[in-house]
Short mmCIF file of C-alpha atoms and ligand atoms in Angstrom, two decimals:
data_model
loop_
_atom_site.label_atom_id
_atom_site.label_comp_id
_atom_site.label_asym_id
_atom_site.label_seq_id
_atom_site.Cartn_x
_atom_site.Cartn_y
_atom_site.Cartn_z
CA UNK A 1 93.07 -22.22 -67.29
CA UNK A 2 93.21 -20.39 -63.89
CA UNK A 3 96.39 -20.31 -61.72
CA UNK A 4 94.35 -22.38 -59.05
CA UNK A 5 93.97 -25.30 -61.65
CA UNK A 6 97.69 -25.26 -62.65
CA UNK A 7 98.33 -24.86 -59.02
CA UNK A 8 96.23 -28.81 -58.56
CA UNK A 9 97.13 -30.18 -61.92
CA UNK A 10 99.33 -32.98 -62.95
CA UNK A 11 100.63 -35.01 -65.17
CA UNK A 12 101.10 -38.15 -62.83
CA UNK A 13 98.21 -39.94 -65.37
CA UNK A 14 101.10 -40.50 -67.57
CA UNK A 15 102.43 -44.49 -67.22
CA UNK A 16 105.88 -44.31 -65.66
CA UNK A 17 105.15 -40.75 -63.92
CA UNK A 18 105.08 -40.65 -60.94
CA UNK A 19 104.64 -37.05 -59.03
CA UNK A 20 104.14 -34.89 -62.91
CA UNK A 21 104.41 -31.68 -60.73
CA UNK A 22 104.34 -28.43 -61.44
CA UNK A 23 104.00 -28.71 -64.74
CA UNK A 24 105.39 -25.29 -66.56
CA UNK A 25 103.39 -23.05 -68.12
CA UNK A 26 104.30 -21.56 -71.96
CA UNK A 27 101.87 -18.99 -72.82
CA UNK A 28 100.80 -17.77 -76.04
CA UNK A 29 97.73 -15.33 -74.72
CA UNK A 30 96.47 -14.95 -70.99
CA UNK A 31 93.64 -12.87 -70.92
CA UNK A 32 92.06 -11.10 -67.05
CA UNK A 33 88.59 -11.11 -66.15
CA UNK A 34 87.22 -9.80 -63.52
CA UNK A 35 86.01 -12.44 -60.44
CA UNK A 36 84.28 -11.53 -57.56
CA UNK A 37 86.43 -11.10 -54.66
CA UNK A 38 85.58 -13.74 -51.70
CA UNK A 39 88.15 -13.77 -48.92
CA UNK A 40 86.97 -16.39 -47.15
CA UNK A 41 87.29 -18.77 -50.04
CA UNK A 42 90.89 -17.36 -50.32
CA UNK A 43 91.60 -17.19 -47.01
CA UNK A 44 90.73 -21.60 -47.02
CA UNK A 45 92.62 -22.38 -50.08
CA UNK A 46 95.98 -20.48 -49.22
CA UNK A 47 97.04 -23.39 -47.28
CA UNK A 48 96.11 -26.10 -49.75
CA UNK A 49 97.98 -24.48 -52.26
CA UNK A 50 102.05 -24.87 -52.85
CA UNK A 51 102.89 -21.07 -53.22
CA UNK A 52 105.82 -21.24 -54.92
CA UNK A 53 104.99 -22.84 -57.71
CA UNK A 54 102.07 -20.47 -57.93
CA UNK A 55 104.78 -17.34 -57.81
CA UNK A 56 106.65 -19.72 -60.43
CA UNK A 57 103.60 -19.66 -62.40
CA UNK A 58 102.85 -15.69 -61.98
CA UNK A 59 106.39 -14.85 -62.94
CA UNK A 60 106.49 -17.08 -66.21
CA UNK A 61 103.82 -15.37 -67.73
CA UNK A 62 104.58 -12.41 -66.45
CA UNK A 63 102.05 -11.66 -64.05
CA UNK A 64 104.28 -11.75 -60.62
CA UNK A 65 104.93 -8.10 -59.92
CA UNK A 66 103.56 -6.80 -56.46
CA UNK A 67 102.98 -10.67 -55.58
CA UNK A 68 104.71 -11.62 -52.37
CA UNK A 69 107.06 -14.72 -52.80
CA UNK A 70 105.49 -15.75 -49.02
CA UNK A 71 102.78 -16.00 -47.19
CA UNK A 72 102.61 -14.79 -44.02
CA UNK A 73 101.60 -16.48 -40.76
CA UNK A 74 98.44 -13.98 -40.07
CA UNK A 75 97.93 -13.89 -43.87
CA UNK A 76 93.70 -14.31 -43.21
CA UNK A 77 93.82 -10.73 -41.73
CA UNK A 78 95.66 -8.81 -44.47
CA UNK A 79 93.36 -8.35 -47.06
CA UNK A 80 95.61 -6.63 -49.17
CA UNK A 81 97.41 -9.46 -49.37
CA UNK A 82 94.31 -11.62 -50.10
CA UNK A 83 93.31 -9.80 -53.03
CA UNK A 84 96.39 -10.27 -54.81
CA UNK A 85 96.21 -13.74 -53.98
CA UNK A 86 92.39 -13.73 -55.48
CA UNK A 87 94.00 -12.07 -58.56
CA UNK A 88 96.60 -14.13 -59.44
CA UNK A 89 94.17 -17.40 -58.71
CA UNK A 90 91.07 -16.66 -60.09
CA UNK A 91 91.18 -13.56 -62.38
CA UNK A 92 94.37 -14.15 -64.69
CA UNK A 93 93.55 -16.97 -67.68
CA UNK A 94 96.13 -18.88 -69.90
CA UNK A 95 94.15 -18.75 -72.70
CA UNK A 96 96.64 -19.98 -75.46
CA UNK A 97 99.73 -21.82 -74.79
CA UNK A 98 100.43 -25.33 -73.41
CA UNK A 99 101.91 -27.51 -69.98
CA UNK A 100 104.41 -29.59 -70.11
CA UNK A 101 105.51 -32.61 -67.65
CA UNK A 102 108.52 -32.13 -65.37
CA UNK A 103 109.53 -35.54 -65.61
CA UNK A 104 108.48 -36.88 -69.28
CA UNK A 105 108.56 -33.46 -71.07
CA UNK A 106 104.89 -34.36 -72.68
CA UNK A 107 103.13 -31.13 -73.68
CA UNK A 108 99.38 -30.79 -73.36
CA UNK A 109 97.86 -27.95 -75.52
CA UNK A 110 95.48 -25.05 -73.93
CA UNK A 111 92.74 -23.85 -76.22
CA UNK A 112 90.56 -21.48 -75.98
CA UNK A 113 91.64 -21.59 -71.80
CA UNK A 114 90.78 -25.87 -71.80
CA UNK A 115 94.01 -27.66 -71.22
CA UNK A 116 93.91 -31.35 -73.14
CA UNK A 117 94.88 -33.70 -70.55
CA UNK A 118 93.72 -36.51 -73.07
CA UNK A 119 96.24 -39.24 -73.33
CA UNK A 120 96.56 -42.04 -76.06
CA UNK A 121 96.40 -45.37 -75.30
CA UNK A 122 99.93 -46.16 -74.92
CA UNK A 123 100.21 -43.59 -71.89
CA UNK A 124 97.59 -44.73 -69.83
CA UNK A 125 98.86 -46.29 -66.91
CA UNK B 1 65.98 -51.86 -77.77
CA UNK B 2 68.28 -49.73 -75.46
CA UNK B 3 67.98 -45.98 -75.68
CA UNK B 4 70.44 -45.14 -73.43
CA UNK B 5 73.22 -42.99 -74.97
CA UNK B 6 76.08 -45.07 -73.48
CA UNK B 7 75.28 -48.08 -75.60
CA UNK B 8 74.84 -45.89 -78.95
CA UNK B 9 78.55 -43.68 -79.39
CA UNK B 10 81.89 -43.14 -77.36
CA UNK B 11 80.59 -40.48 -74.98
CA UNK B 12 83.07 -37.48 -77.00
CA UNK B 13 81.37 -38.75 -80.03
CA UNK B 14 77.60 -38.88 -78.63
CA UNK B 15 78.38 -35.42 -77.46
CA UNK B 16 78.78 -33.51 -80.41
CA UNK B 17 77.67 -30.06 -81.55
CA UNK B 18 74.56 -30.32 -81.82
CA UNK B 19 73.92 -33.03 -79.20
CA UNK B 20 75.74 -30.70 -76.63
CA UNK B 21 73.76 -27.56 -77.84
CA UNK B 22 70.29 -29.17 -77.25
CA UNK B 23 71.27 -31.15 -74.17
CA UNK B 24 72.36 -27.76 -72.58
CA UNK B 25 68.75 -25.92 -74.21
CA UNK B 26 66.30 -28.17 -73.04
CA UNK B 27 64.43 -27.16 -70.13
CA UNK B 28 62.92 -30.39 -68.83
CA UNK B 29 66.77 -31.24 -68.67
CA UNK B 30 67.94 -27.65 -66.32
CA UNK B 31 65.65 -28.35 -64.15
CA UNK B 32 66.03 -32.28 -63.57
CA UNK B 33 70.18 -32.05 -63.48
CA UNK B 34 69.81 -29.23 -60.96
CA UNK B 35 67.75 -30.93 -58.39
CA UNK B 36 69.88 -33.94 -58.99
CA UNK B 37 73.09 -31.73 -58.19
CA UNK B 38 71.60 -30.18 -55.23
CA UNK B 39 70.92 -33.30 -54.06
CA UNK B 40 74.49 -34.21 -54.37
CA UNK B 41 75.47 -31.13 -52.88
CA UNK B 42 73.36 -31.82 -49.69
CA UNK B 43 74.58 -35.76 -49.73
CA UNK B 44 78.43 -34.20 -49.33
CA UNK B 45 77.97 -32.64 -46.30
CA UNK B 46 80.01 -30.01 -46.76
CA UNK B 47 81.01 -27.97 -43.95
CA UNK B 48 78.12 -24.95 -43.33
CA UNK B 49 78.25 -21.87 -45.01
CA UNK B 50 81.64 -22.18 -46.18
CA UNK B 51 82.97 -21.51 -49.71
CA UNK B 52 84.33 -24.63 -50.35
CA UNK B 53 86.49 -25.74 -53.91
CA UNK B 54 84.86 -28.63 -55.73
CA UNK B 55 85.31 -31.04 -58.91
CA UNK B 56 82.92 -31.92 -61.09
CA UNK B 57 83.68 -34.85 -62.77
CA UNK B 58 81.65 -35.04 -66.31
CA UNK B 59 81.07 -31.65 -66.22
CA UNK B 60 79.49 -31.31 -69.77
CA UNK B 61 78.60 -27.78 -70.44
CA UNK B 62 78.08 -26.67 -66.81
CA UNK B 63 74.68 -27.19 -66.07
CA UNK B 64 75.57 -29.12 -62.58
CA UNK B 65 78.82 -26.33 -62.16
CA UNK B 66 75.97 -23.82 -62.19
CA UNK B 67 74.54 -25.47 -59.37
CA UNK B 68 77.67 -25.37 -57.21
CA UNK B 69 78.01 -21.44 -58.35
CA UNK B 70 74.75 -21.06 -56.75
CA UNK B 71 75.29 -22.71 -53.49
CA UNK B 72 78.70 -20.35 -53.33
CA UNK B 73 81.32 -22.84 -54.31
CA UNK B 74 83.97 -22.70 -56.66
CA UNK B 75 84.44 -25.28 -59.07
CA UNK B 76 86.65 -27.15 -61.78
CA UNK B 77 85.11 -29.56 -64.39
CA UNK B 78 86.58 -32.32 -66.12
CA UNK B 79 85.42 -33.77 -69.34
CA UNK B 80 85.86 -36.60 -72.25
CA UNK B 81 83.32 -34.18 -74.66
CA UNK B 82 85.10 -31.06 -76.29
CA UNK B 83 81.61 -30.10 -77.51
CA UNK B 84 80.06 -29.91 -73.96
CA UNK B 85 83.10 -28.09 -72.72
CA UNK B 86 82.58 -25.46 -75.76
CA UNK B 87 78.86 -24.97 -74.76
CA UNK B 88 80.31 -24.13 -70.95
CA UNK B 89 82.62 -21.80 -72.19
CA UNK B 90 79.57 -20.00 -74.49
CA UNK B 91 77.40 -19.69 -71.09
CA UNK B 92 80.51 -18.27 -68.91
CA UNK B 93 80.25 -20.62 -66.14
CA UNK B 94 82.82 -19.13 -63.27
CA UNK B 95 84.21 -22.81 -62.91
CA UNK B 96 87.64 -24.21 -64.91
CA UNK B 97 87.63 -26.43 -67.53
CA UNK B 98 90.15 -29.49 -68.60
CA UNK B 99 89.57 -31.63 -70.96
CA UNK B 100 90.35 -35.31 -69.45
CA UNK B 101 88.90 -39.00 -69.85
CA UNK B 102 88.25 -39.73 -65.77
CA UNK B 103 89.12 -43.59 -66.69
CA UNK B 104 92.54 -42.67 -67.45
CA UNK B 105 92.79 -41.02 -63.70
CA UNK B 106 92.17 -37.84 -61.88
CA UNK B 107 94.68 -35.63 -63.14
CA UNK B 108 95.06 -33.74 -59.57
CA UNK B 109 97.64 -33.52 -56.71
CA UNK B 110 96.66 -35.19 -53.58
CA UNK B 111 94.15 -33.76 -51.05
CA UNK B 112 93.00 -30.53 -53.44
CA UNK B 113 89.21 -31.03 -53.31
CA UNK B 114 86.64 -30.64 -50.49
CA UNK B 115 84.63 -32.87 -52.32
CA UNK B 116 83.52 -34.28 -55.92
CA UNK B 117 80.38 -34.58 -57.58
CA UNK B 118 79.17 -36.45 -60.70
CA UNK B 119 75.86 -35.76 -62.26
CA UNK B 120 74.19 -38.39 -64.85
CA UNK B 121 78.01 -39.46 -66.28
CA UNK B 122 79.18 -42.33 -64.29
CA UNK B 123 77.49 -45.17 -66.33
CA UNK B 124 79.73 -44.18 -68.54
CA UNK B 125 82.48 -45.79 -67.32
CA UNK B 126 81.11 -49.51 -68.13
CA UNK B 127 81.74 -49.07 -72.15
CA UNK B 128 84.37 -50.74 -73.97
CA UNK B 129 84.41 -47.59 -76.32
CA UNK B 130 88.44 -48.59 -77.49
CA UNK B 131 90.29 -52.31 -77.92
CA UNK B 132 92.29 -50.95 -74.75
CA UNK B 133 89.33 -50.26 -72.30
CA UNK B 134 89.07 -52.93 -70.00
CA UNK B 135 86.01 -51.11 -67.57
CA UNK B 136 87.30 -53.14 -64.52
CA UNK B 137 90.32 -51.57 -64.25
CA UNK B 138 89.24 -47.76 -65.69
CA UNK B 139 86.68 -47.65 -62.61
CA UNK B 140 89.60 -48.61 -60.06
CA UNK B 141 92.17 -46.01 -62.10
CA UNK B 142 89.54 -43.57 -61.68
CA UNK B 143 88.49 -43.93 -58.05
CA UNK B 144 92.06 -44.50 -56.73
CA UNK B 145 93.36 -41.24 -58.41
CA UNK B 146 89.63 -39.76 -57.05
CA UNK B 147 90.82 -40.85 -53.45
CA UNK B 148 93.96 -39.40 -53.65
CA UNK B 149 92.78 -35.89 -55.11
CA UNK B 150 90.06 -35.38 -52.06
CA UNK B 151 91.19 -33.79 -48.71
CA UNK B 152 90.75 -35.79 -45.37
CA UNK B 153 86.95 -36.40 -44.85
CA UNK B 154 85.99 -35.01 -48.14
CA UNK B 155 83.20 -37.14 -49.55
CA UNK B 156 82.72 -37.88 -53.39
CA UNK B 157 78.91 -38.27 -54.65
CA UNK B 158 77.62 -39.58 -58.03
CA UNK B 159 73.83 -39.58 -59.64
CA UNK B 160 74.27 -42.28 -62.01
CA UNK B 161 72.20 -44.67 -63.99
CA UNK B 162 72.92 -48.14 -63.55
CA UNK B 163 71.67 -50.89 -65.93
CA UNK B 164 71.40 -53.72 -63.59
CA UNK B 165 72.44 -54.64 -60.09
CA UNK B 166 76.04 -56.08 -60.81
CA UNK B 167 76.48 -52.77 -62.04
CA UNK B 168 76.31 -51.09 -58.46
CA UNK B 169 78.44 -53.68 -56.84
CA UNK B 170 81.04 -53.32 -59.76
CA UNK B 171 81.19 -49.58 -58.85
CA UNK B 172 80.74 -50.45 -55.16
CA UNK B 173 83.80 -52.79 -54.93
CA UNK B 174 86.32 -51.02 -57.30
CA UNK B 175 85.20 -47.59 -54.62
CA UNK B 176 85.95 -49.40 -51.88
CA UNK B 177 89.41 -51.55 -52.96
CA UNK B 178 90.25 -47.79 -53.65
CA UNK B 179 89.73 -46.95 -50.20
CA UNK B 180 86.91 -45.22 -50.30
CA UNK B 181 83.72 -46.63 -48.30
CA UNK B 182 80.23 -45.35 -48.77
CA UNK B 183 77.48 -46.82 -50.38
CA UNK B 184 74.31 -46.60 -53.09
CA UNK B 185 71.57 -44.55 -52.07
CA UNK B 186 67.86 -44.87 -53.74
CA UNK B 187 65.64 -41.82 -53.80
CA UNK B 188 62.17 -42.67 -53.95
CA UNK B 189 62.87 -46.60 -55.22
CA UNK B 190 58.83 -46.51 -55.59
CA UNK B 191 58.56 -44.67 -58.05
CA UNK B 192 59.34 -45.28 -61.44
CA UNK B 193 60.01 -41.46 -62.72
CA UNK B 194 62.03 -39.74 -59.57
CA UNK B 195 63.96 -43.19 -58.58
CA UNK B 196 67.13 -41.91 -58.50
CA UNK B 197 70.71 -43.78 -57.71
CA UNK B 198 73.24 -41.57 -56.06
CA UNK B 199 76.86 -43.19 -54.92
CA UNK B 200 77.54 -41.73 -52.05
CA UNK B 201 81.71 -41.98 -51.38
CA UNK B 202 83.70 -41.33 -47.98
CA UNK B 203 87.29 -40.58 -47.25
CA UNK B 204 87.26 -41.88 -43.73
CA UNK B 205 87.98 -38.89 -41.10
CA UNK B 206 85.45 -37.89 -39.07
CA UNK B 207 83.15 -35.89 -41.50
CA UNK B 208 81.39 -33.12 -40.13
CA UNK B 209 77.36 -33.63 -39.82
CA UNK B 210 75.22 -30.70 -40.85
CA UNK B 211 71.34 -30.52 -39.13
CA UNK B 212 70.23 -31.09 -42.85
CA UNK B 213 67.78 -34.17 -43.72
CA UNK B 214 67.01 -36.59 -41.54
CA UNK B 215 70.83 -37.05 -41.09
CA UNK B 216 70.72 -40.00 -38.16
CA UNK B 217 68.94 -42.07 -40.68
CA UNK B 218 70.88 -41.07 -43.30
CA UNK B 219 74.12 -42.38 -41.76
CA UNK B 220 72.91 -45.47 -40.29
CA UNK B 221 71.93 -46.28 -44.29
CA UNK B 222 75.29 -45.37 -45.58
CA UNK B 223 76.59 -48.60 -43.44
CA UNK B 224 74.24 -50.98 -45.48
CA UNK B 225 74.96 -51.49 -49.47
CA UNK B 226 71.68 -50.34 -50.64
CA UNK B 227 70.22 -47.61 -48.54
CA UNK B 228 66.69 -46.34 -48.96
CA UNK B 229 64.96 -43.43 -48.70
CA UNK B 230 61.18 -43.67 -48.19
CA UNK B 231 58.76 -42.63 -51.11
CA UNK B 232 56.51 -41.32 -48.75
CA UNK B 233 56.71 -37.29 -48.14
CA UNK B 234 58.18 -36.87 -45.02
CA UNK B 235 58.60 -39.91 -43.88
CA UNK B 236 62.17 -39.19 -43.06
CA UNK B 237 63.70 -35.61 -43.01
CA UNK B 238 62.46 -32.60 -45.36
CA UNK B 239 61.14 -33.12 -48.69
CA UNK B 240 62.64 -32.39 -51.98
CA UNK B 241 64.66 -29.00 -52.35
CA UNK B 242 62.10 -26.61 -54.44
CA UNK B 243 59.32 -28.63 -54.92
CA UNK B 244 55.96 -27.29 -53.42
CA UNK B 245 56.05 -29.18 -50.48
CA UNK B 246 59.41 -27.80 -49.65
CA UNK B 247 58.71 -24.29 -50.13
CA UNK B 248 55.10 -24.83 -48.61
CA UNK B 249 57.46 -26.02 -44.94
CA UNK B 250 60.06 -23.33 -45.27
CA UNK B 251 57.07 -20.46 -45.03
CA UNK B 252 55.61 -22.48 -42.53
CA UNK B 253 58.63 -21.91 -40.81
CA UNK B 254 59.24 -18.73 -41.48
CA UNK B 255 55.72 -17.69 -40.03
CA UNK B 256 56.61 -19.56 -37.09
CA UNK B 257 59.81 -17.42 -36.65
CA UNK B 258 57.44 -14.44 -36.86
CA UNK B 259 59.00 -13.80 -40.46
CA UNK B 260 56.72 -11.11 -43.12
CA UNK B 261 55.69 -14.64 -45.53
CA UNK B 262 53.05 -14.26 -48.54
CA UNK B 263 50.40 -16.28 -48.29
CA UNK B 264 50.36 -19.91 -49.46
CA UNK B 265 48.14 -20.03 -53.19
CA UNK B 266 47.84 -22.57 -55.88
CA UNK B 267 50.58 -21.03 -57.84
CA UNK B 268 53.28 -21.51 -54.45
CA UNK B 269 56.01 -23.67 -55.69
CA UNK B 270 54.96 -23.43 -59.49
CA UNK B 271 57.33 -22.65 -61.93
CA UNK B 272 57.31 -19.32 -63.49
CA UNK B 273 56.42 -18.92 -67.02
CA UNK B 274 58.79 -16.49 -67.93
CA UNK B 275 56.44 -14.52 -69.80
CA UNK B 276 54.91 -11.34 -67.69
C1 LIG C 301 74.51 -36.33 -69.22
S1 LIG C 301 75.98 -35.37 -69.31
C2 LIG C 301 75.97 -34.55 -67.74
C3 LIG C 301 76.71 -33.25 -67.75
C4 LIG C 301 76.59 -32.42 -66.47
N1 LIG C 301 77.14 -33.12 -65.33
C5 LIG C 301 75.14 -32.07 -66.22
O1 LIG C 301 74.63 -32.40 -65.15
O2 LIG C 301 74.52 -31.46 -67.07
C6 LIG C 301 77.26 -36.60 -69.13
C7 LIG C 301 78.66 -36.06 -69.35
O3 LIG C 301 79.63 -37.05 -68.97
C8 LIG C 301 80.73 -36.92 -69.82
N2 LIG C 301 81.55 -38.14 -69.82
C9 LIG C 301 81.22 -39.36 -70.26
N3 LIG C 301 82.25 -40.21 -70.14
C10 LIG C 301 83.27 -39.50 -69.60
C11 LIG C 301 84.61 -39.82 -69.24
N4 LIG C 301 85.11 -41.05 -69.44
N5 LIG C 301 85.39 -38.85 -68.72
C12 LIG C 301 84.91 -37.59 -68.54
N6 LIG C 301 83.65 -37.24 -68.86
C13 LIG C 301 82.83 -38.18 -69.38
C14 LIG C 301 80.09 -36.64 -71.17
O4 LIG C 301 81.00 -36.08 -72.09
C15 LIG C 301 78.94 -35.70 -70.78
O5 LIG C 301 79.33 -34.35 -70.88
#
């Protein structure tokens, strides 16, 4: 799982959930590949994305430092900036580990980088 | 007797191993789920040339999330088969995986996606695979949670085999109490082998309209239930992405534009062997 999924991902699925977001990360093994660096797609998903939780999610597996806790206004133009945004988004993998939800405390398992979003019968909404 | 997979195993059953390995090997198969997915690609109408992020819902081992790669968008699958999603992982698609029933929702936060697309999986959705599955209501779970994931005139598109006509106007009206409105499309409806259905979903918004394919037409379809799409090359907008006749207008217009273009042969448009 990539920080960009964890950045979308919920757990509002879950019958009497209602928001499931951010769900927190406990990692086991996060592996880094290398991605090829496209700023533009970067530069279009910075402002879909809810940044702190993706700091949140940086820091608690220990893959924060040098990343700024903001983004700037002329972020598009700093591509300094944009390539440790690529990084953190794309290139760093919870391999091992699992989420769980804010509001239920449900865990889903990650294997071999899938998170199981599966839900039994009696959680479906 | 039936031979469609639906109607044999629960789709993370049918999907095993094995099934999953061969499904992902078989060539006949690349090559028809690519043009299918390039067809949804062009049916989105995403904006031009920009790198856009995508979900592919029944990803199976990637061979549709390949497709997306290709056209330079970035993508993250969802599927019910733990098999398929193994395979996807073994050919290092660049798209993210989760492992998720789409009946039981879109496990997203609102307005993520620039779009959706769904290659061969949503017929899927009509089986009663547990006591609990009541189709009716997994199709309007699914496409309610779908609406809510896509951003403001994102469009959702599915190639999907139906079984019968109430089929499409199930989908259709569980789509559309889910706010979505859109329609069925039929590629070539004359013919029996390249008939294709693709469900063609809207946000609302004022989508942007690429120059590609005989868009005008296209549109006015979209109003009606069951839009067609002549048989008949050319009769409305370019034909088929790579097939001969595609490649055999995209020299012509490439000698037109005074472009260097090798000459047209038999072998223009043919698929290589592989062997040199
Ligand atoms: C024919 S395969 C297509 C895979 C891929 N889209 C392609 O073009 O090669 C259909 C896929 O739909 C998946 N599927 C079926 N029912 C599903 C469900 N309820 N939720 C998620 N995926 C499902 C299956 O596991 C299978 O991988």
């Amino acid at each position: 799982m990539k920080l960009i999924t964890h950045n979308m991902l919920t757990s509002k699925c879950l019958k009497g959930v209602t928001t499931g977001y951010p769900l927190s990360i406990k990692a086991t093994n996060v592996k880094v590949t290398e991605v090829d660096f496209n700023p533009e797609f970067i530069t279009r998903i910075i402002p879909k994305l809810d940044w702190d939780v993706l700091w949140s999610a940086a820091d608690s597996i220990g893959h924060s430092e040098g990343l700024p806790k903001t983004v700037e206004p002329k972020f598009e133009d700093d591509e300094e900036f944009l390539k440790k945004a690529h990084r953190v988004l794309l290139e760093i993998e919870v391999e091992e580990g699992h989420l769980t939800c804010p509001e239920s405390g449900r865990q889903f398992p990650i294997s071999k980088g899938i998170p199981n979003m599966l839900l039994t019968e009696a959680e479906v909404q | 007797m039936s031979k469609r997979p639906e109607h044999l195993a629960p789709p993370e059953l049918f999907y095993n191993e094995a099934e999953a390995r061969k499904y992902t090997q078989n060539s006949r198969i690349i090559d028809i789920q690519g043009q299918m997915t390039e067809r949804c690609v062009e049916l989105l109408l995403l904006p031009e040339d920009a790198p856009c992020l995508l979900l592919d819902i029944g990803c199976g081992s990637g061979l549709s999330g390949t497709v997306l790669e290709e056209n330079g968008h970035m993508w993250i699958g969802m599927d019910i088969s733990p098999a398929m999603l193994d395979v996807a992982l073994e050919r290092e698609t660049e798209g993210d995986l989760i492992l998720a029933d789409m009946g039981e929702g879109v496990p997203f936060r609102a307005g993520c996606f620039d779009g959706a697309v769904s290659v061969s999986a949503l017929q899927w959705l009509f089986n009663a695979d547990k006591k609990s599955h009541k189709p009716v209501k997994r199709l309007y779970t699914f496409f309610s949670t779908l609406y809510a994931a896509l951003s403001r005139s994102a469009r959702a598109v599915f190639q999907f085999y139906p079984e019968n006509e109430s089929q499409i106007e199930l989908l259709t009206t569980q789509a559309m109490k889910a706010g979505f409105y859109g329609g069925v499309v039929i590629d070539y409806p004359n013919s029996a082998k390249a008939k294709k259905f693709f469900l063609v979903l809207m946000t609302g918004g004022s989508a942007p309209l690429p120059k590609a394919l005989g868009t005008e037409d296209m549109n006015d379809n979209l109003e009606i239930k069951y839009a067609r799409r002549e048989a008949t090359k050319n009769a409305r907008g370019k034909p088929l992405k790579n097939t001969r006749a595609w490649l055999l207008e995209k020299k012509e217009r490439r000698r037109k534009q005074g472009k260097e273009t090798k000459p047209d042969t038999k072998y223009t448009g043919r698929k290589r062997s592989g062997r040199f």
